[in-house]
Amino acid sequence: MSLQFPYSEIESPSHNPRMDARTDKEEEEPSSNGGRRRKYWRCTKNDFFPETSFENITTYKSALSQTFPRLKNRLLARSSDANELVVLQKESERPMQKCLTWWDLIWLSFGSVVGSGIFVITGQEAHDDAGPSIVLSYAISGVSALLSVFCYTEFAVEIPVAGGSFSYLRIELGDFIAYIAAGNILLEAIVGAAGLGRSWSSYLASMIDTDNPDLLRFRVDSFAEGFNLLDPVAFLILLVANGIAMSGTKRTSWLNWIASIVTALAIVFIIVVGFIHAKSSNLVPFFPMGVQGTFKAAAVVYWSYTGFDMVATMAEETKQPSRDIPIGLIGSMSIITVIYCLMALALTMMVNYTQIDVNAAYSVAFAQIGMNWAKYLVSVCALKGMTTSLLVGSLGQARYTTQIARAHMIPPWFALVHPKTETPINATLLVTSLSAIISFFSSLDVLSSVFSFSTLLIFMLVAVALLVRRYYVKDVTPKSHLVKFLVCLFIIIASSIAISAIWNSNGRGWIGYAIAGIMLFLGTFGMALLPQQHVPKIWGVPLVPWLPSLSIGINLFLVGSLGYVAFLRFIICSAAMLVYYFFVGLHATYDVAHLNQEESNNLESS
């Protein structure tokens, strides 16, 4: 089912005795079946770096001397469905509880998505980039998000693991691409939570003083602009939300369900009152910064749709993934897209875009039309909406981190599942501590562009992985078909990049767009003529390769609309990830895969 090369490895269920060795009998505790299990709270070198390369300074130097051969090996290595579903889960020592239904997933999706962006980014982008056309920005991003939802759903149904997109990419595109995605997943999780914490603080401050959203922050003039407003409230709310998430999945789901009902009522109120006080004159000019401003805003407001991928990470804890995940993902995201467009339209018709508050748009808007009491109501509901986003985000982020740790790309200590709460507490603590620290220093505008870049890149890669899964199966697909598939895929990606480049270079002629558009169509059409080698047994994306190809095109177009600064920040973050990979992650994953291959060969020979 995955794209394999001559040097690919099939990782067996075997484990390294050295990695599983118990360093101290005191670390054992009784298990439910009368045996002995290792204690959860432990902290030894073997828990963090059990691989042979990190046994001592000599083995580490030897590993570093083999960096380039090992890099070649890992570039060509692929995981498998069985490895992600069965083998890696053993690294957690205990399973997570299967306790979620489609009803839970719908409300988890609603709680995660609604509130994370609509209350946060709408005001900023309507004021700075799109004006009233922010409605179209949300529609464009909604279509792109829905296409990504289709791709995620097919994977989540067939590979119901906590890793989400990390596992999907590791199976289809290999370890190295999966690592880059993993780094961006963690970046997305940390930055997204930090940004949400900052907005939570702004909304709380606006309830106290409408004219001062920075009321609860402390200015330090010696720090750089964008990092000089310290926010202790954001720091504390992140600690509280993650603490609840660590206490249990089902408990968090119930709290999210209750809070989401309140948020839904607030949304109805905003839309109804907004249209009652609407002025059509506020929609003129509709494109104050031009169409380019609309697309730039679309790339940033994509943040408002993120969170559905967190539902995919809950597949391991879902009772019937094949039924519950499609209902939870596709149903909720279709409704949310309509809701977002209506909310954005209500805001821009209620208040002129030049007077929208960039930090607490909706609550200040009600104050501007004389409904001061409604301002407080909206602020409280917005706070609840953002709190549920933090709660569900905490669940999903920790499960991403758990699967990444199971693969030893970060220390396997973060993969452990607590025996009582049946949640990955160590992984949650990792994301919590980092996001809380970042939220303490960084402003919202600094955080949002980095977050959107990471999200769009991962969604694009998942669409590519889906095409690989459908059109190439090792030892089944003829080599000639593989070559044709790769050529078509290259044309799809290259033409999508070309369209984005032409648009962002202020190209106004139609010839460049026509050529690039025709090439995109021909690449997709050529792929459609090839036979599909893998057909989903339960649920699959319709109109393949057309919908995944469109998803690739839209995501790359939105990436190109983010601007120079977002690219620069992304490059810096990726460079830091690669440094870690070359010195730690590469050697850890190589040791695990190499040992599994050796033990597999020994079993076959015996």
XYZ file of C-alpha atoms in Angstrom:
606
model
C 0.000 0.000 0.000
C 2.982 2.309 0.378
C 5.650 3.658 -1.891
C 8.675 1.391 -1.404
C 12.231 1.518 -2.724
C 15.055 -1.048 -2.851
C 16.450 0.014 0.516
C 13.087 0.054 2.273
C 12.761 -1.683 5.596
C 9.864 -3.636 7.003
C 9.845 -3.053 10.727
C 8.909 -6.188 12.632
C 7.193 -6.372 16.020
C 10.504 -7.280 17.660
C 11.918 -5.047 20.356
C 15.425 -4.327 21.509
C 16.086 -6.099 24.801
C 18.417 -3.239 25.673
C 15.636 -0.732 25.084
C 13.178 -2.711 27.203
C 15.662 -3.536 29.954
C 14.550 -2.655 33.450
C 17.306 -0.749 35.152
C 15.871 -1.046 38.631
C 13.425 -3.470 40.195
C 11.970 -0.581 42.153
C 10.617 0.753 38.886
C 8.187 -2.183 38.684
C 4.609 -2.132 39.927
C 1.817 -4.769 39.996
C -0.439 -4.978 36.932
C -4.087 -5.977 36.757
C -3.232 -9.511 35.589
C -0.927 -10.193 38.509
C 2.305 -9.509 36.610
C 4.760 -6.680 36.995
C 4.807 -3.440 35.028
C 7.259 -0.592 35.126
C 6.203 2.466 37.105
C 4.969 5.385 35.071
C 6.873 8.090 36.879
C 10.487 7.257 36.211
C 13.373 9.171 34.732
C 16.456 7.247 33.647
C 18.758 7.564 30.676
C 17.316 4.333 29.290
C 13.842 5.890 29.236
C 15.009 8.814 27.116
C 17.819 7.369 25.000
C 17.593 3.550 24.953
C 19.115 3.235 21.459
C 22.590 1.754 20.937
C 23.972 4.952 19.392
C 23.523 6.749 22.717
C 24.913 4.021 24.965
C 28.112 5.987 25.599
C 30.268 8.704 24.060
C 32.133 6.183 21.897
C 28.995 4.744 20.299
C 27.643 8.257 19.753
C 30.810 9.369 17.948
C 30.615 6.240 15.819
C 26.998 7.034 14.983
C 27.840 10.603 13.990
C 30.555 9.319 11.634
C 27.841 7.314 9.846
C 25.447 10.241 9.477
C 25.323 10.341 5.674
C 24.917 6.562 5.079
C 22.236 6.496 7.751
C 20.516 9.510 6.202
C 20.388 7.695 2.858
C 18.893 4.679 4.600
C 16.193 6.693 6.343
C 15.351 8.716 3.241
C 14.380 5.479 1.501
C 12.755 3.719 4.472
C 8.979 3.360 4.759
C 6.749 2.217 7.585
C 3.654 0.044 7.153
C 0.044 -0.016 8.327
C 0.780 -2.914 10.670
C 3.814 -1.188 12.141
C 1.856 1.946 12.989
C -1.225 0.063 14.195
C 0.391 -2.686 16.256
C 4.144 -2.475 16.742
C 4.549 1.147 17.771
C 1.665 1.034 20.240
C 3.710 -1.347 22.388
C 6.084 1.527 23.101
C 3.381 3.100 25.277
C 3.324 -0.036 27.505
C -0.403 0.486 28.100
C -3.265 1.054 25.630
C -5.444 4.137 25.530
C -9.109 3.614 26.408
C -11.601 3.217 23.525
C -14.344 5.461 24.862
C -15.437 7.835 22.058
C -18.445 7.625 19.712
C -19.461 9.658 16.651
C -21.401 11.982 18.958
C -18.249 12.705 20.955
C -16.260 13.306 17.767
C -18.779 15.786 16.355
C -18.649 17.893 19.493
C -14.887 17.483 19.820
C -14.548 18.750 16.268
C -16.925 21.635 16.956
C -15.192 22.476 20.216
C -11.740 22.302 18.696
C -12.425 24.304 15.540
C -15.024 26.889 16.539
C -13.452 29.429 18.823
C -9.851 28.824 17.869
C -9.943 31.231 14.957
C -13.288 32.889 14.355
C -12.989 34.825 17.635
C -9.267 35.384 17.174
C -8.194 36.042 13.586
C -11.350 37.479 11.965
C -10.906 40.971 13.340
C -7.200 41.122 12.561
C -7.573 40.041 8.916
C -10.732 42.044 8.197
C -9.040 45.159 9.520
C -5.584 44.690 7.973
C -6.030 42.710 4.733
C -9.483 41.765 3.453
C -12.104 44.204 4.713
C -15.662 42.929 4.053
C -14.266 40.337 1.604
C -13.178 38.382 4.692
C -16.386 36.423 3.961
C -14.831 35.127 0.740
C -11.580 34.447 2.597
C -13.454 32.114 4.925
C -15.257 30.458 2.007
C -11.975 29.808 0.148
C -10.283 28.425 3.241
C -13.385 26.371 4.044
C -13.321 24.638 0.659
C -9.622 23.904 1.059
C -10.155 22.604 4.594
C -13.007 20.362 3.474
C -10.810 18.834 0.768
C -8.174 18.126 3.404
C -10.869 16.630 5.643
C -11.714 14.109 2.915
C -8.061 13.074 2.663
C -7.678 12.787 6.435
C -10.864 10.757 6.768
C -9.763 8.043 4.353
C -6.493 7.605 6.230
C -8.089 7.750 9.685
C -10.601 5.030 8.806
C -7.916 2.640 7.507
C -5.151 3.564 9.983
C -6.864 4.516 13.268
C -3.799 5.504 15.294
C -2.900 8.445 17.506
C -0.282 9.702 15.059
C -2.671 11.211 12.542
C -0.862 12.837 9.629
C 2.538 11.819 11.026
C 1.690 8.135 10.654
C 0.051 8.627 7.251
C 3.138 10.339 5.853
C 5.524 7.846 7.438
C 3.750 5.023 5.645
C 3.462 6.652 2.228
C 6.274 9.219 1.939
C 8.895 7.858 4.307
C 10.675 8.645 7.537
C 12.397 11.884 6.537
C 9.282 13.585 5.172
C 7.379 12.312 8.209
C 9.976 13.876 10.484
C 9.667 17.267 8.783
C 5.900 16.925 9.152
C 6.310 15.841 12.779
C 8.376 18.914 13.527
C 5.736 21.094 11.921
C 2.964 19.245 13.755
C 4.643 20.040 17.058
C 5.305 23.609 15.911
C 1.642 23.904 14.915
C 0.491 22.509 18.260
C 2.747 24.710 20.358
C 2.254 27.932 18.401
C -1.497 27.375 17.999
C -2.035 26.842 21.716
C 0.142 29.841 22.542
C -1.811 32.084 20.164
C -5.098 30.906 21.580
C -3.877 31.611 25.099
C -2.959 35.176 24.098
C -6.409 35.747 22.608
C -8.057 34.339 25.724
C -6.201 36.986 27.697
C -7.249 39.751 25.248
C -10.918 38.847 25.520
C -10.776 38.780 29.297
C -9.087 42.188 29.308
C -11.723 43.626 26.951
C -14.412 42.706 29.454
C -12.656 44.899 32.014
C -11.547 47.739 29.725
C -12.814 47.874 26.147
C -10.049 50.230 25.029
C -7.136 48.227 26.425
C -6.864 44.566 25.325
C -3.322 44.528 26.767
C -4.579 45.427 30.241
C -3.463 42.110 31.782
C -0.017 42.167 30.147
C 3.244 43.711 31.255
C 5.403 45.728 28.847
C 9.177 45.291 28.869
C 10.668 47.963 26.641
C 14.073 46.277 26.434
C 12.541 43.291 24.562
C 11.998 43.258 20.789
C 8.675 44.465 19.375
C 6.197 41.563 19.242
C 7.855 39.897 22.231
C 7.727 42.718 24.758
C 4.228 42.208 26.206
C 4.409 39.499 28.871
C 1.136 37.629 29.410
C 0.776 35.668 32.692
C -2.957 35.034 32.084
C -2.241 33.150 28.836
C 0.402 31.157 30.679
C -2.004 30.112 33.433
C -4.991 29.220 31.196
C -2.794 26.867 29.176
C -1.691 25.090 32.349
C -5.308 24.686 33.508
C -6.641 23.402 30.151
C -3.860 20.873 29.753
C -4.294 19.729 33.339
C -7.935 18.850 32.582
C -6.913 17.026 29.392
C -4.449 14.911 31.333
C -7.150 13.804 33.776
C -9.009 11.649 31.208
C -10.311 11.630 27.625
C -13.981 10.934 28.388
C -14.107 13.569 31.121
C -12.625 16.147 28.759
C -15.146 15.139 26.081
C -18.069 15.741 28.440
C -16.754 19.153 29.512
C -16.244 20.060 25.856
C -19.802 18.978 24.998
C -21.340 21.153 27.700
C -19.214 24.203 26.855
C -19.793 23.765 23.100
C -23.564 24.034 23.555
C -23.040 27.441 25.167
C -20.767 28.453 22.288
C -23.383 27.354 19.747
C -26.010 29.526 21.430
C -23.605 32.471 21.376
C -23.014 31.971 17.647
C -26.746 32.068 16.940
C -26.963 35.273 18.973
C -24.053 36.900 17.097
C -25.453 36.056 13.677
C -29.026 37.144 14.437
C -28.113 40.407 16.206
C -25.396 41.133 13.667
C -27.824 40.992 10.768
C -30.434 43.014 12.692
C -27.907 45.846 13.084
C -26.366 45.331 9.647
C -25.641 48.249 7.342
C -25.039 47.490 3.699
C -22.865 50.607 3.478
C -20.276 48.829 5.634
C -19.653 46.395 2.766
C -18.305 49.187 0.549
C -15.565 48.933 -0.569
C -15.783 45.141 -0.611
C -12.125 44.671 -1.651
C -10.322 47.590 0.033
C -6.900 45.916 -0.318
C -7.689 44.243 -3.620
C -8.274 40.581 -4.354
C -4.751 39.801 -3.182
C -5.691 40.977 0.290
C -8.597 38.532 0.255
C -6.341 35.595 -0.581
C -3.706 36.676 1.932
C -6.411 36.732 4.579
C -7.641 33.316 3.395
C -4.200 31.863 4.084
C -4.175 33.266 7.612
C -7.820 32.541 8.545
C -7.118 28.920 7.688
C -6.186 28.873 11.361
C -9.927 29.094 12.057
C -10.443 25.683 10.437
C -7.585 23.868 12.096
C -8.506 21.432 14.780
C -10.248 18.792 12.667
C -6.924 16.969 12.412
C -7.076 16.645 16.196
C -10.195 14.507 15.762
C -8.206 12.207 13.467
C -5.677 11.672 16.257
C -8.495 10.419 18.486
C -9.054 7.426 16.177
C -7.146 5.124 18.523
C -9.682 5.919 21.257
C -12.759 5.667 19.003
C -15.047 2.654 19.354
C -15.959 2.318 15.641
C -13.523 4.425 13.572
C -14.929 3.345 10.199
C -18.343 4.823 11.041
C -17.646 7.483 13.634
C -14.739 9.353 12.013
C -16.410 10.200 8.655
C -19.511 11.457 10.496
C -17.477 13.441 12.983
C -15.107 15.042 10.481
C -17.093 15.671 7.306
C -20.410 16.497 8.964
C -19.004 18.964 11.470
C -16.659 20.724 9.029
C -19.398 21.294 6.442
C -21.575 23.003 9.040
C -18.665 24.999 10.460
C -17.794 26.452 7.035
C -21.316 27.875 6.669
C -21.265 29.198 10.242
C -17.939 30.980 9.722
C -19.095 32.753 6.591
C -22.256 33.957 8.319
C -20.322 35.159 11.373
C -17.770 37.039 9.263
C -20.533 38.670 7.232
C -22.404 39.674 10.376
C -19.283 41.312 11.826
C -18.376 43.333 8.732
C -21.962 44.502 8.187
C -22.358 45.490 11.823
C -19.137 47.549 12.031
C -17.031 49.203 9.329
C -13.872 47.178 8.806
C -11.672 50.172 9.738
C -13.236 50.268 13.204
C -12.943 46.527 13.976
C -10.822 45.733 17.018
C -8.044 43.352 15.968
C -7.815 41.595 19.341
C -11.417 41.141 20.485
C -13.471 41.874 17.378
C -16.920 40.612 18.323
C -17.167 41.851 21.897
C -15.938 45.353 20.989
C -18.276 45.421 17.960
C -21.311 45.039 20.196
C -20.051 47.854 22.398
C -19.692 50.068 19.327
C -23.374 49.629 18.413
C -24.454 50.486 21.966
C -25.093 46.951 23.280
C -22.630 47.010 26.179
C -24.378 44.143 27.970
C -24.055 41.983 24.843
C -20.356 42.737 24.768
C -19.899 40.895 28.052
C -22.093 37.999 26.947
C -20.131 37.545 23.733
C -16.820 37.822 25.574
C -17.801 35.109 28.061
C -18.970 32.801 25.261
C -15.858 33.523 23.239
C -13.749 32.628 26.252
C -15.664 29.361 26.594
C -15.193 28.653 22.895
C -11.460 29.241 23.099
C -11.279 27.150 26.260
C -12.844 24.155 24.509
C -10.383 24.627 21.662
C -7.582 24.475 24.194
C -9.086 21.348 25.788
C -9.479 19.408 22.530
C -6.184 20.764 21.248
C -4.484 19.406 24.355
C -5.893 15.945 23.614
C -4.846 15.937 19.968
C -1.429 17.508 20.442
C -0.478 14.972 23.074
C -1.501 12.077 20.814
C 0.544 13.422 17.917
C 3.497 13.679 20.265
C 2.872 10.154 21.579
C 3.116 8.559 18.129
C 6.196 10.611 17.253
C 7.799 9.343 20.470
C 6.728 5.770 19.694
C 8.791 6.050 16.507
C 11.760 7.297 18.630
C 11.974 10.573 16.710
C 11.796 12.149 20.147
C 12.592 10.226 23.365
C 10.178 7.276 23.893
C 9.546 8.478 27.456
C 6.954 10.810 25.912
C 5.028 7.830 24.502
C 4.116 6.360 27.894
C 0.413 6.112 28.799
C -0.528 6.611 32.447
C -2.184 3.512 34.002
C -4.959 5.416 35.821
C -5.923 8.262 33.493
C -5.116 6.196 30.365
C -3.742 9.363 28.789
C -0.189 10.260 27.634
C 0.654 12.634 30.471
C 4.342 13.019 29.571
C 3.515 14.059 26.005
C 0.917 16.537 27.273
C 3.428 18.070 29.670
C 5.931 18.572 26.849
C 3.518 20.537 24.659
C 2.056 22.397 27.649
C 5.349 23.703 28.952
C 6.573 24.921 25.561
C 3.292 26.583 24.513
C 2.895 28.263 27.894
C 6.378 29.773 27.711
C 5.854 31.021 24.135
C 2.450 32.506 25.000
C 4.081 34.423 27.833
C 6.308 36.360 25.388
C 4.968 36.301 21.797
C 2.239 38.495 20.277
C -0.634 37.139 18.188
C 0.515 38.459 14.807
C 3.914 36.795 15.243
C 2.256 33.453 15.986
C -0.500 33.307 13.358
C 1.578 33.278 10.148
C 3.923 30.547 11.402
C 0.952 28.451 12.405
C -0.810 28.805 9.046
C 2.344 27.913 7.083
C 2.876 24.687 9.046
C -0.776 23.691 8.762
C -1.038 24.275 5.018
C 2.203 22.379 4.353
C 1.035 19.319 6.288
C -2.383 19.283 4.634
C -0.720 19.462 1.212
C 1.570 16.543 2.083
C -1.387 14.444 3.281
C -3.086 14.977 -0.109
C 0.135 13.870 -1.845
C 0.324 10.821 0.429
C -3.247 9.875 -0.466
C -2.400 9.896 -4.181
C 0.663 7.732 -3.499
C -1.465 5.313 -1.498
C -4.035 5.006 -4.277
C -1.675 4.675 -7.236
C 1.380 2.761 -6.024
C 1.615 -0.567 -4.226
C 4.950 -2.336 -3.961
C 5.324 -5.445 -6.154
C 1.944 -4.744 -7.753
C 2.275 -1.504 -9.717
C 4.350 -1.898 -12.918
C 7.460 0.259 -13.072
C 6.153 2.051 -16.154
C 3.014 3.076 -14.254
C 5.146 4.308 -11.348
C 7.156 6.546 -13.682
C 3.969 7.953 -15.224
C 2.475 8.550 -11.784
C 5.565 10.421 -10.550
C 5.620 12.571 -13.690
C 1.947 13.484 -13.225
C 2.493 14.243 -9.544
C 5.440 16.478 -10.369
C 3.352 18.373 -12.933
C 0.518 18.881 -10.396
C 2.869 20.269 -7.738
C 4.963 22.364 -10.149
C 1.944 23.938 -11.856
C 0.372 24.724 -8.459
C 3.566 26.469 -7.372
C 3.672 28.342 -10.680
C 0.136 29.686 -10.223
C 0.993 30.878 -6.721
C 4.261 32.462 -7.897
C 2.565 34.313 -10.769
C -0.134 35.614 -8.452
C 2.309 36.833 -5.806
C 4.555 38.495 -8.387
C 1.555 40.695 -9.248
C 1.171 39.027 -12.636
C -1.876 40.416 -14.412
C -1.596 38.683 -17.768
C -3.759 35.661 -18.457
C -1.167 33.704 -20.445
C 0.848 32.523 -17.430
C -2.279 31.481 -15.535
C -3.647 29.693 -18.604
C -0.452 27.688 -19.161
C -0.121 26.745 -15.493
C -3.833 25.900 -15.223
C -3.717 23.714 -18.335
C -0.652 21.890 -16.981
C -2.433 21.289 -13.669
C -5.421 19.869 -15.536
C -3.246 17.677 -17.781
C -1.249 16.338 -14.835
C -4.434 15.407 -12.994
C -6.075 14.006 -16.125
C -3.005 11.902 -16.887
C -3.068 10.476 -13.371
C -6.786 9.741 -13.697
C -6.018 7.514 -16.707
C -3.738 5.310 -14.597
C -5.258 2.308 -12.796
C -5.637 2.683 -9.032
C -3.746 -0.045 -7.186
C -5.376 0.426 -3.805
C -9.125 0.772 -3.329
C -10.441 1.662 0.154
C -12.532 -1.116 1.627
C -14.770 1.004 3.838
C -14.658 4.715 3.012
C -12.644 6.639 0.456
C -12.223 10.103 -1.015
C -14.494 10.545 -4.066
C -13.259 11.823 -7.429
C -9.629 10.755 -7.004
C -7.283 12.225 -8.229
C -9.294 15.398 -8.885
C -10.135 16.338 -5.284
C -6.651 15.601 -3.835
C -5.085 17.477 -6.769
C -7.326 20.469 -6.088
C -6.392 20.275 -2.403
C -2.689 20.375 -3.311
C -3.256 23.366 -5.584
C -5.278 25.403 -3.075
C -2.941 24.676 -0.156
C 0.156 25.655 -2.146
C -1.604 28.783 -3.392
C -2.476 29.791 0.168
C 1.086 29.056 1.318
C 2.361 31.421 -1.356
C -0.022 34.120 -0.127
C 1.453 34.253 3.371
C 4.324 36.556 2.501
C 8.079 36.743 2.930
C 8.186 36.908 6.731
C 6.202 33.677 7.121
C 8.622 31.877 4.776
C 11.606 33.206 6.699
C 10.201 32.101 10.049
C 9.365 28.695 8.597
C 12.893 28.261 7.213
C 14.452 29.169 10.561
C 12.229 26.712 12.442
C 12.881 23.951 9.890
C 16.640 24.531 10.129
C 16.450 24.046 13.888
C 14.471 20.820 13.350
C 17.111 19.485 10.950
C 19.902 20.165 13.439
C 18.087 18.024 15.995
C 17.398 15.352 13.381
C 21.028 15.006 12.275
C 22.342 14.808 15.838
C 19.563 12.797 17.544
C 16.446 11.724 15.614
C 18.242 10.179 12.645
C 20.377 7.877 14.788
C 17.547 6.867 17.127
C 15.204 5.846 14.299
C 18.036 4.112 12.427
C 18.896 1.984 15.476
C 15.286 0.940 16.032
C 14.684 0.025 12.381
C 18.075 -1.703 11.991
C 17.567 -3.838 15.092
C 14.060 -4.821 14.030
C 15.338 -5.828 10.598
C 18.138 -7.959 12.105
C 15.766 -9.747 14.473
C 13.300 -10.296 11.656
C 16.040 -11.895 9.538
C 17.111 -14.111 12.465
C 13.554 -15.314 12.927
C 13.263 -16.139 9.227
C 16.561 -18.082 9.182
C 15.610 -20.119 12.249
